[in-house]
Amino acid sequence: MTWTLDTLRQRRVRYDDLVPCRNAFIDTRSPGSDRKENFTIIGPGVAESADQHVHISEPHGFNVGGARQPDGCLNSQHSHEGAEVFVVHTGRWRLFFGPEREEGTLDIAPGDVVSVPTQMFRGFEKLDAGTGFLWVVLGGDDPGRVRWAPSVFDLAEHHGLVLLKSGRLVDRIAGETIPEDEEIETAPDGEEIARLVTPSPERLAECMVRHEALRGNADAVLAAPGVEECGVIAPAASGDGFGPGPISGWWPHGFQLRVLRIAEGAVTPDYHCDEPEVLFVQSGGVRLVSEAGELALGTGDTFTSPQGWTHRLEADADAEVVVVRGGDAPTGPRRAA
């Protein structure tokens, strides 16, 4: 396929153009959680509301979304069957573990990456003043449904929201009724909660990489003067000079995650990927340069690269770009001949 700037622009989602959903989940009216915004950037995501906007629906083998919250705003306790990875774009946040937030916390800051293990309760709160944004990667084309803690169901019912077993929300305050052929979802019982065990603090520490701990790999295919690629999530070795880790996980991810650092004036080699590749500009800005021309990405923008498309990244100022590539052991980038 011949790519043009017009078709490439359709694969770019500007931060300023993100369309939020303010009633995405069962806790949307719960005190403390009623000010959050949820985003599905590369779908279909895990939202329980038909109002959720999907920016790019093309299957990638993983999902990309986001959460934007003001200070003091909570995301209620929930569990996932698949991988859930947080990249802190802006703000300071606190993760809470356990069904009632009683099993420990973890504070995270801009540039930190956390992959929360599957089948355990987690929630999060924005700590500092102002609005913050988490960029989120979920494993699988269908990341499954969210499992909420019992207290979330109690609060939702009090505020007129009912979750059906099909995963759809019913808003009784808006006059919606439960269809006769649908069943109401029930809260997890004691036996299920006992299976959703929070790992030890030592195990959880293996699931996070602090921004200041990122280290470039001199053997990376994209390494060049002023360019370094840092491994973050790699369940297995890939074909571009990276071994497993530092986050390898004991659960499937279905993707690898890196951070690409490009100094002012630096340029990556021309390359392409055979697997899906998604770029998120954590800081600064870059230009994607190809035979089609130049496409600018600014801070907070997301772009999905066409498979097999040859391009390079150029930076006019220091930039950091989060890179997600599909597969637990992707071939990775290949330099152009």
CSV table of N, CA and C in Angstrom, one decimal, residues 168-318:
chain,number,residue,atom,x,y,z
A,168,ARG,N,-22.9,-4.4,30.1
A,168,ARG,CA,-23.6,-3.1,29.8
A,168,ARG,C,-24.1,-2.5,31.1
A,169,LEU,N,-24.0,-1.1,31.1
A,169,LEU,CA,-24.5,-0.4,32.3
A,169,LEU,C,-26.0,0.0,32.0
A,170,VAL,N,-26.8,0.0,33.0
A,170,VAL,CA,-28.2,0.5,33.0
A,170,VAL,C,-28.3,1.6,34.0
A,171,ASP,N,-28.8,2.8,33.4
A,171,ASP,CA,-28.9,4.0,34.2
A,171,ASP,C,-30.3,4.2,34.6
A,172,ARG,N,-30.6,3.8,35.9
A,172,ARG,CA,-32.0,3.9,36.3
A,172,ARG,C,-32.5,5.3,36.5
A,173,ILE,N,-31.5,6.2,36.9
A,173,ILE,CA,-31.9,7.6,37.0
A,173,ILE,C,-32.3,8.2,35.7
A,174,ALA,N,-31.7,7.7,34.6
A,174,ALA,CA,-32.1,8.2,33.3
A,174,ALA,C,-33.4,7.5,32.8
A,175,GLY,N,-34.0,6.6,33.6
A,175,GLY,CA,-35.2,6.0,33.2
A,175,GLY,C,-35.0,4.6,32.4
A,176,GLU,N,-33.7,4.2,32.4
A,176,GLU,CA,-33.5,2.9,31.7
A,176,GLU,C,-33.9,1.7,32.6
A,177,THR,N,-34.4,0.7,31.9
A,177,THR,CA,-34.8,-0.5,32.7
A,177,THR,C,-33.9,-1.7,32.3
A,178,ILE,N,-34.0,-2.7,33.1
A,178,ILE,CA,-33.2,-3.9,32.9
A,178,ILE,C,-34.0,-4.8,31.9
A,179,PRO,N,-33.4,-5.1,30.7
A,179,PRO,CA,-34.1,-6.0,29.8
A,179,PRO,C,-34.5,-7.4,30.4
A,180,GLU,N,-35.6,-7.9,30.0
A,180,GLU,CA,-36.1,-9.2,30.6
A,180,GLU,C,-35.1,-10.3,30.4
A,181,ASP,N,-34.4,-10.3,29.3
A,181,ASP,CA,-33.5,-11.4,28.9
A,181,ASP,C,-32.1,-11.1,29.4
A,182,GLU,N,-31.9,-10.2,30.3
A,182,GLU,CA,-30.5,-9.9,30.8
A,182,GLU,C,-30.5,-10.2,32.3
A,183,GLU,N,-29.3,-10.6,32.8
A,183,GLU,CA,-29.1,-10.8,34.2
A,183,GLU,C,-28.2,-9.7,34.8
A,184,ILE,N,-28.5,-9.4,36.1
A,184,ILE,CA,-27.6,-8.4,36.8
A,184,ILE,C,-26.4,-9.0,37.2
A,185,GLU,N,-25.2,-8.3,37.0
A,185,GLU,CA,-23.9,-8.8,37.5
A,185,GLU,C,-23.9,-8.7,39.0
A,186,THR,N,-23.3,-9.7,39.6
A,186,THR,CA,-23.2,-9.7,41.1
A,186,THR,C,-21.8,-9.4,41.5
A,187,ALA,N,-21.6,-8.9,42.7
A,187,ALA,CA,-20.3,-8.7,43.2
A,187,ALA,C,-19.5,-10.0,43.5
A,188,PRO,N,-18.2,-9.9,43.5
A,188,PRO,CA,-17.4,-11.1,43.8
A,188,PRO,C,-17.7,-11.6,45.2
A,189,ASP,N,-17.8,-12.9,45.4
A,189,ASP,CA,-18.0,-13.4,46.8
A,189,ASP,C,-16.6,-13.7,47.4
A,190,GLY,N,-16.7,-14.2,48.7
A,190,GLY,CA,-15.4,-14.4,49.4
A,190,GLY,C,-14.5,-15.3,48.7
A,191,GLU,N,-15.0,-16.3,48.1
A,191,GLU,CA,-14.2,-17.3,47.4
A,191,GLU,C,-13.4,-16.7,46.3
A,192,GLU,N,-14.1,-15.9,45.5
A,192,GLU,CA,-13.5,-15.2,44.3
A,192,GLU,C,-12.5,-14.2,44.8
A,193,ILE,N,-12.8,-13.4,45.8
A,193,ILE,CA,-11.9,-12.4,46.4
A,193,ILE,C,-10.6,-13.1,46.8
A,194,ALA,N,-10.7,-14.3,47.4
A,194,ALA,CA,-9.6,-15.0,47.9
A,194,ALA,C,-8.6,-15.4,46.8
A,195,ARG,N,-9.2,-15.6,45.6
A,195,ARG,CA,-8.3,-16.0,44.5
A,195,ARG,C,-7.6,-14.8,43.9
A,196,LEU,N,-8.1,-13.6,44.1
A,196,LEU,CA,-7.5,-12.4,43.5
A,196,LEU,C,-6.6,-11.8,44.5
A,197,VAL,N,-5.5,-12.5,44.7
A,197,VAL,CA,-4.5,-12.2,45.8
A,197,VAL,C,-3.5,-11.2,45.3
A,198,THR,N,-3.2,-10.2,46.2
A,198,THR,CA,-2.2,-9.2,45.9
A,198,THR,C,-0.8,-9.8,46.2
A,199,PRO,N,0.1,-9.8,45.2
A,199,PRO,CA,1.4,-10.3,45.4
A,199,PRO,C,2.2,-9.6,46.5
A,200,SER,N,3.3,-10.1,47.0
A,200,SER,CA,4.1,-9.5,48.0
A,200,SER,C,4.7,-8.2,47.5
A,201,PRO,N,5.0,-7.3,48.4
A,201,PRO,CA,5.7,-6.0,47.9
A,201,PRO,C,7.0,-6.3,47.1
A,202,GLU,N,7.7,-7.4,47.4
A,202,GLU,CA,8.9,-7.7,46.6
A,202,GLU,C,8.5,-8.1,45.2
A,203,ARG,N,7.4,-8.8,45.0
A,203,ARG,CA,7.0,-9.2,43.7
A,203,ARG,C,6.5,-8.0,42.9
A,204,LEU,N,5.7,-7.1,43.6
A,204,LEU,CA,5.2,-5.9,42.9
A,204,LEU,C,6.3,-5.0,42.5
A,205,ALA,N,7.4,-5.0,43.2
A,205,ALA,CA,8.5,-4.1,42.8
A,205,ALA,C,9.1,-4.6,41.5
A,206,GLU,N,8.9,-5.8,41.1
A,206,GLU,CA,9.4,-6.3,39.8
A,206,GLU,C,8.6,-5.8,38.7
A,207,CYS,N,7.5,-5.2,39.0
A,207,CYS,CA,6.5,-4.8,38.0
A,207,CYS,C,6.6,-3.3,37.6
A,208,MET,N,7.6,-2.6,38.1
A,208,MET,CA,7.7,-1.2,37.9
A,208,MET,C,9.1,-0.8,37.5
A,209,VAL,N,9.2,0.2,36.6
A,209,VAL,CA,10.5,0.8,36.2
A,209,VAL,C,10.3,2.3,36.4
A,210,ARG,N,11.1,2.9,37.3
A,210,ARG,CA,11.1,4.3,37.5
A,210,ARG,C,11.8,5.0,36.3
A,211,HIS,N,11.3,6.2,36.0
A,211,HIS,CA,11.8,7.0,34.9
A,211,HIS,C,13.4,7.2,35.0
A,212,GLU,N,13.8,7.5,36.2
A,212,GLU,CA,15.3,7.7,36.3
A,212,GLU,C,16.1,6.4,36.2
A,213,ALA,N,15.4,5.2,36.2
A,213,ALA,CA,16.2,4.0,36.1
A,213,ALA,C,16.3,3.5,34.6
A,214,LEU,N,15.6,4.2,33.7
A,214,LEU,CA,15.7,3.8,32.3
A,214,LEU,C,17.2,3.8,31.8
A,215,ARG,N,17.5,2.8,31.1
A,215,ARG,CA,18.9,2.7,30.6
A,215,ARG,C,18.9,2.3,29.1
A,216,GLY,N,19.6,3.0,28.3
A,216,GLY,CA,19.7,2.7,26.9
A,216,GLY,C,20.4,1.4,26.6
A,217,ASN,N,20.1,0.8,25.5
A,217,ASN,CA,20.7,-0.5,25.0
A,217,ASN,C,21.6,-0.1,23.8
A,218,ALA,N,22.9,-0.2,24.0
A,218,ALA,CA,23.8,0.1,22.9
A,218,ALA,C,23.7,-0.8,21.7
A,219,ASP,N,23.1,-2.0,21.9
A,219,ASP,CA,22.9,-3.0,20.8
A,219,ASP,C,21.6,-2.8,20.1
A,220,ALA,N,20.8,-1.9,20.5
A,220,ALA,CA,19.5,-1.7,19.9
A,220,ALA,C,19.6,-1.3,18.4
A,221,VAL,N,18.7,-1.8,17.6
A,221,VAL,CA,18.7,-1.6,16.1
A,221,VAL,C,18.6,-0.1,15.9
A,222,LEU,N,17.9,0.6,16.7
A,222,LEU,CA,17.6,2.1,16.5
A,222,LEU,C,18.7,2.9,17.1
A,223,ALA,N,19.7,2.3,17.8
A,223,ALA,CA,20.7,3.1,18.4
A,223,ALA,C,21.5,3.9,17.4
A,224,ALA,N,21.8,5.2,17.7
A,224,ALA,CA,22.5,6.1,16.8
A,224,ALA,C,23.0,7.3,17.6
A,225,PRO,N,23.9,8.1,17.0
A,225,PRO,CA,24.3,9.3,17.8
A,225,PRO,C,23.1,10.1,18.3
A,226,GLY,N,23.0,10.3,19.6
A,226,GLY,CA,21.9,11.0,20.1
A,226,GLY,C,20.6,10.3,20.3
A,227,VAL,N,20.6,9.0,19.9
A,227,VAL,CA,19.4,8.1,20.0
A,227,VAL,C,19.7,6.9,20.8
A,228,GLU,N,18.8,6.7,21.9
A,228,GLU,CA,18.9,5.4,22.6
A,228,GLU,C,17.5,4.9,22.9
A,229,GLU,N,17.5,3.5,22.9
A,229,GLU,CA,16.2,2.9,23.1
A,229,GLU,C,16.4,2.1,24.4
A,230,CYS,N,15.4,2.3,25.3
A,230,CYS,CA,15.5,1.7,26.7
A,230,CYS,C,14.4,0.6,26.8
A,231,GLY,N,14.8,-0.6,27.2
A,231,GLY,CA,13.9,-1.7,27.5
A,231,GLY,C,13.1,-1.4,28.7
A,232,VAL,N,11.8,-1.7,28.7
A,232,VAL,CA,10.9,-1.6,29.8
A,232,VAL,C,10.2,-2.9,30.1
A,233,ILE,N,9.3,-3.3,29.1
A,233,ILE,CA,8.5,-4.5,29.3
A,233,ILE,C,8.9,-5.5,28.2
A,234,ALA,N,9.5,-6.6,28.5
A,234,ALA,CA,9.8,-7.7,27.5
A,234,ALA,C,9.7,-9.0,28.2
A,235,PRO,N,8.6,-9.7,28.0
A,235,PRO,CA,8.5,-11.1,28.5
A,235,PRO,C,9.5,-12.1,28.0
A,236,ALA,N,10.0,-11.8,26.8
A,236,ALA,CA,11.0,-12.7,26.2
A,236,ALA,C,11.9,-11.9,25.3
A,237,ALA,N,13.1,-12.4,24.9
A,237,ALA,CA,14.0,-11.8,24.1
A,237,ALA,C,13.3,-11.5,22.7
A,238,SER,N,13.7,-10.3,22.1
A,238,SER,CA,13.2,-10.0,20.8
A,238,SER,C,14.3,-10.1,19.8
A,239,GLY,N,13.9,-9.8,18.5
A,239,GLY,CA,14.9,-9.9,17.5
A,239,GLY,C,15.7,-8.7,17.2
A,240,ASP,N,15.7,-7.7,18.1
A,240,ASP,CA,16.5,-6.5,17.9
A,240,ASP,C,17.4,-6.1,19.0
A,241,GLY,N,18.0,-7.2,19.6
A,241,GLY,CA,19.1,-7.0,20.6
A,241,GLY,C,18.6,-6.8,22.0
A,242,PHE,N,17.4,-7.0,22.3
A,242,PHE,CA,16.9,-6.9,23.7
A,242,PHE,C,16.6,-8.2,24.3
A,243,GLY,N,17.0,-8.4,25.5
A,243,GLY,CA,16.6,-9.6,26.3
A,243,GLY,C,15.4,-9.4,27.1
A,244,PRO,N,15.0,-10.3,27.9
A,244,PRO,CA,13.8,-10.1,28.7
A,244,PRO,C,14.0,-9.0,29.8
A,245,GLY,N,12.9,-8.4,30.2
A,245,GLY,CA,13.0,-7.4,31.3
A,245,GLY,C,13.2,-6.0,30.8
A,246,PRO,N,13.4,-5.1,31.8
A,246,PRO,CA,13.4,-5.4,33.3
A,246,PRO,C,12.0,-5.8,33.8
A,247,ILE,N,10.9,-5.4,33.2
A,247,ILE,CA,9.6,-6.0,33.6
A,247,ILE,C,9.4,-7.2,32.6
A,248,SER,N,9.4,-8.4,33.1
A,248,SER,CA,9.1,-9.6,32.3
A,248,SER,C,7.7,-10.1,32.6
A,249,GLY,N,7.3,-10.1,33.9
A,249,GLY,CA,6.0,-10.5,34.3
A,249,GLY,C,5.8,-12.0,34.4
A,250,TRP,N,4.9,-12.5,35.2
A,250,TRP,CA,4.6,-13.9,35.2
A,250,TRP,C,3.2,-14.1,34.7
A,251,TRP,N,2.7,-13.2,33.8
A,251,TRP,CA,1.5,-13.3,33.2
A,251,TRP,C,1.7,-12.8,31.7
A,252,PRO,N,0.8,-13.2,30.8
A,252,PRO,CA,1.0,-12.8,29.4
A,252,PRO,C,0.8,-11.3,29.2
A,253,HIS,N,1.5,-10.6,28.4
A,253,HIS,CA,1.3,-9.2,28.0
A,253,HIS,C,0.8,-9.1,26.5
A,254,GLY,N,1.5,-9.9,25.6
A,254,GLY,CA,1.1,-9.8,24.2
A,254,GLY,C,1.8,-8.6,23.5
A,255,PHE,N,2.7,-7.9,24.2
A,255,PHE,CA,3.4,-6.8,23.6
A,255,PHE,C,4.7,-6.5,24.4
A,256,GLN,N,5.6,-5.8,23.7
A,256,GLN,CA,6.7,-5.2,24.4
A,256,GLN,C,6.7,-3.7,24.5
A,257,LEU,N,7.3,-3.1,25.5
A,257,LEU,CA,7.2,-1.7,25.6
A,257,LEU,C,8.7,-1.1,25.8
A,258,ARG,N,9.0,-0.1,25.1
A,258,ARG,CA,10.3,0.6,25.2
A,258,ARG,C,10.1,2.1,25.4
A,259,VAL,N,11.2,2.7,25.7
A,259,VAL,CA,11.2,4.2,25.7
A,259,VAL,C,12.4,4.6,24.8
A,260,LEU,N,12.1,5.4,23.8
A,260,LEU,CA,13.0,5.9,22.8
A,260,LEU,C,13.4,7.3,23.2
A,261,ARG,N,14.7,7.6,23.4
A,261,ARG,CA,15.2,8.9,23.7
A,261,ARG,C,15.9,9.5,22.5
A,262,ILE,N,15.5,10.7,22.1
A,262,ILE,CA,16.1,11.3,20.9
A,262,ILE,C,16.5,12.7,21.3
A,263,ALA,N,17.8,13.0,21.2
A,263,ALA,CA,18.3,14.3,21.6
A,263,ALA,C,18.0,15.3,20.5
A,264,GLU,N,18.1,16.6,20.9
A,264,GLU,CA,17.8,17.6,19.9
A,264,GLU,C,18.7,17.5,18.7
A,265,GLY,N,18.1,17.5,17.5
A,265,GLY,CA,18.8,17.3,16.2
A,265,GLY,C,19.2,15.9,15.8
A,266,ALA,N,18.9,15.0,16.7
A,266,ALA,CA,19.2,13.6,16.4
A,266,ALA,C,18.2,12.9,15.5
A,267,VAL,N,18.6,11.8,14.8
A,267,VAL,CA,17.7,11.1,13.9
A,267,VAL,C,17.9,9.6,14.1
A,268,THR,N,16.8,8.9,14.1
A,268,THR,CA,16.9,7.4,14.1
A,268,THR,C,17.2,6.9,12.7
A,269,PRO,N,17.8,5.7,12.6
A,269,PRO,CA,17.9,5.1,11.2
A,269,PRO,C,16.5,4.9,10.6
A,270,ASP,N,16.5,4.9,9.3
A,270,ASP,CA,15.2,4.5,8.6
A,270,ASP,C,14.9,3.0,8.9
A,271,TYR,N,13.7,2.8,9.3
A,271,TYR,CA,13.3,1.4,9.7
A,271,TYR,C,11.9,1.1,9.4
A,272,HIS,N,11.5,-0.2,9.5
A,272,HIS,CA,10.1,-0.6,9.5
A,272,HIS,C,9.9,-1.7,10.5
A,273,CYS,N,8.7,-2.0,10.8
A,273,CYS,CA,8.3,-3.1,11.7
A,273,CYS,C,7.3,-4.0,11.0
A,274,ASP,N,7.5,-5.3,11.2
A,274,ASP,CA,6.5,-6.3,10.6
A,274,ASP,C,5.3,-6.4,11.6
A,275,GLU,N,5.4,-6.1,12.8
A,275,GLU,CA,4.3,-6.2,13.8
A,275,GLU,C,3.7,-4.8,14.1
A,276,PRO,N,2.6,-4.7,14.7
A,276,PRO,CA,2.0,-3.4,15.0
A,276,PRO,C,3.0,-2.6,15.9
A,277,GLU,N,3.1,-1.3,15.7
A,277,GLU,CA,3.9,-0.4,16.5
A,277,GLU,C,3.2,0.8,16.8
A,278,VAL,N,3.1,1.2,18.1
A,278,VAL,CA,2.4,2.4,18.5
A,278,VAL,C,3.4,3.3,19.2
A,279,LEU,N,3.4,4.6,18.8
A,279,LEU,CA,4.2,5.6,19.4
A,279,LEU,C,3.4,6.6,20.3
A,280,PHE,N,3.9,6.9,21.4
A,280,PHE,CA,3.3,7.9,22.3
A,280,PHE,C,4.4,8.9,22.7
A,281,VAL,N,4.2,10.2,22.5
A,281,VAL,CA,5.2,11.2,22.8
A,281,VAL,C,5.0,11.6,24.3
A,282,GLN,N,5.9,11.1,25.1
A,282,GLN,CA,5.9,11.4,26.5
A,282,GLN,C,6.4,12.8,26.7
A,283,SER,N,7.4,13.3,26.0
A,283,SER,CA,7.8,14.7,26.2
A,283,SER,C,8.5,15.1,24.9
A,284,GLY,N,8.5,16.4,24.7
A,284,GLY,CA,9.1,17.0,23.4
A,284,GLY,C,8.2,16.8,22.2
A,285,GLY,N,8.8,16.6,21.1
A,285,GLY,CA,8.0,16.4,19.9
A,285,GLY,C,9.0,15.8,18.8
A,286,VAL,N,8.4,15.0,17.9
A,286,VAL,CA,9.2,14.4,16.9
A,286,VAL,C,8.5,14.6,15.5
A,287,ARG,N,9.3,14.4,14.5
A,287,ARG,CA,8.7,14.3,13.1
A,287,ARG,C,8.9,12.9,12.6
A,288,LEU,N,7.9,12.4,12.0
A,288,LEU,CA,8.0,11.1,11.3
A,288,LEU,C,8.2,11.4,9.8
A,289,VAL,N,9.3,10.9,9.3
A,289,VAL,CA,9.8,11.3,8.0
A,289,VAL,C,9.8,10.0,7.1
A,290,SER,N,9.1,10.1,6.0
A,290,SER,CA,9.0,8.9,5.1
A,290,SER,C,8.9,9.5,3.6
A,291,GLU,N,8.7,8.6,2.7
A,291,GLU,CA,8.6,9.0,1.3
A,291,GLU,C,7.3,9.8,1.1
A,292,ALA,N,6.3,9.7,2.1
A,292,ALA,CA,5.1,10.4,2.0
A,292,ALA,C,5.3,11.9,2.4
A,293,GLY,N,6.4,12.2,3.1
A,293,GLY,CA,6.6,13.5,3.7
A,293,GLY,C,6.8,13.5,5.2
A,294,GLU,N,6.5,14.6,5.9
A,294,GLU,CA,6.8,14.7,7.3
A,294,GLU,C,5.4,14.8,8.0
A,295,LEU,N,5.3,14.1,9.2
A,295,LEU,CA,4.2,14.2,10.0
A,295,LEU,C,4.6,14.5,11.4
A,296,ALA,N,4.1,15.6,12.0
A,296,ALA,CA,4.6,16.0,13.3
A,296,ALA,C,3.8,15.3,14.4
A,297,LEU,N,4.4,14.9,15.5
A,297,LEU,CA,3.8,14.4,16.7
A,297,LEU,C,4.3,15.3,17.9
A,298,GLY,N,3.3,15.8,18.6
A,298,GLY,CA,3.6,16.6,19.8
A,298,GLY,C,3.4,15.9,21.1
A,299,THR,N,3.7,16.5,22.2
A,299,THR,CA,3.6,15.9,23.5
A,299,THR,C,2.2,15.4,23.7
A,300,GLY,N,2.1,14.1,24.1
A,300,GLY,CA,0.8,13.6,24.4
A,300,GLY,C,0.1,12.9,23.2
A,301,ASP,N,0.7,13.1,22.0
A,301,ASP,CA,0.1,12.5,20.8
A,301,ASP,C,0.4,11.0,20.7
A,302,THR,N,-0.5,10.2,20.1
A,302,THR,CA,-0.4,8.8,19.8
A,302,THR,C,-0.4,8.6,18.3
A,303,PHE,N,0.4,7.6,17.8
A,303,PHE,CA,0.5,7.3,16.4
A,303,PHE,C,0.7,5.8,16.3
A,304,THR,N,-0.1,5.2,15.3
A,304,THR,CA,0.2,3.8,15.1
A,304,THR,C,0.8,3.6,13.7
A,305,SER,N,2.0,3.0,13.6
A,305,SER,CA,2.7,2.9,12.4
A,305,SER,C,2.2,1.8,11.5
A,306,PRO,N,2.0,2.1,10.2
A,306,PRO,CA,1.6,1.0,9.3
A,306,PRO,C,2.7,-0.1,9.3
A,307,GLN,N,2.2,-1.4,9.3
A,307,GLN,CA,3.2,-2.5,9.3
A,307,GLN,C,3.9,-2.5,7.9
A,308,GLY,N,5.3,-2.6,8.0
A,308,GLY,CA,6.1,-2.6,6.8
A,308,GLY,C,6.4,-1.2,6.2
A,309,TRP,N,6.0,-0.2,6.9
A,309,TRP,CA,6.2,1.2,6.4
A,309,TRP,C,7.5,1.7,6.9
A,310,THR,N,8.4,2.1,5.9
A,310,THR,CA,9.7,2.6,6.2
A,310,THR,C,9.7,4.1,6.6
A,311,HIS,N,10.3,4.4,7.7
A,311,HIS,CA,10.2,5.8,8.2
A,311,HIS,C,11.4,6.0,9.2
A,312,ARG,N,11.5,7.2,9.7
A,312,ARG,CA,12.5,7.6,10.7
A,312,ARG,C,11.9,8.7,11.6
A,313,LEU,N,12.5,8.8,12.8
A,313,LEU,CA,12.0,9.9,13.7
A,313,LEU,C,13.2,10.9,13.8
A,314,GLU,N,12.8,12.2,13.8
A,314,GLU,CA,13.7,13.3,13.9
A,314,GLU,C,13.2,14.2,15.0
A,315,ALA,N,14.1,14.7,15.8
A,315,ALA,CA,13.7,15.6,17.0
A,315,ALA,C,14.4,17.0,16.8
A,316,ASP,N,13.6,18.0,16.9
A,316,ASP,CA,14.1,19.4,16.9
A,316,ASP,C,14.5,19.8,18.4
A,317,ALA,N,14.0,19.1,19.4
A,317,ALA,CA,14.3,19.3,20.8
A,317,ALA,C,14.3,17.9,21.4
A,318,ASP,N,15.0,17.8,22.6
A,318,ASP,CA,15.0,16.5,23.3
A,318,ASP,C,13.6,16.0,23.4
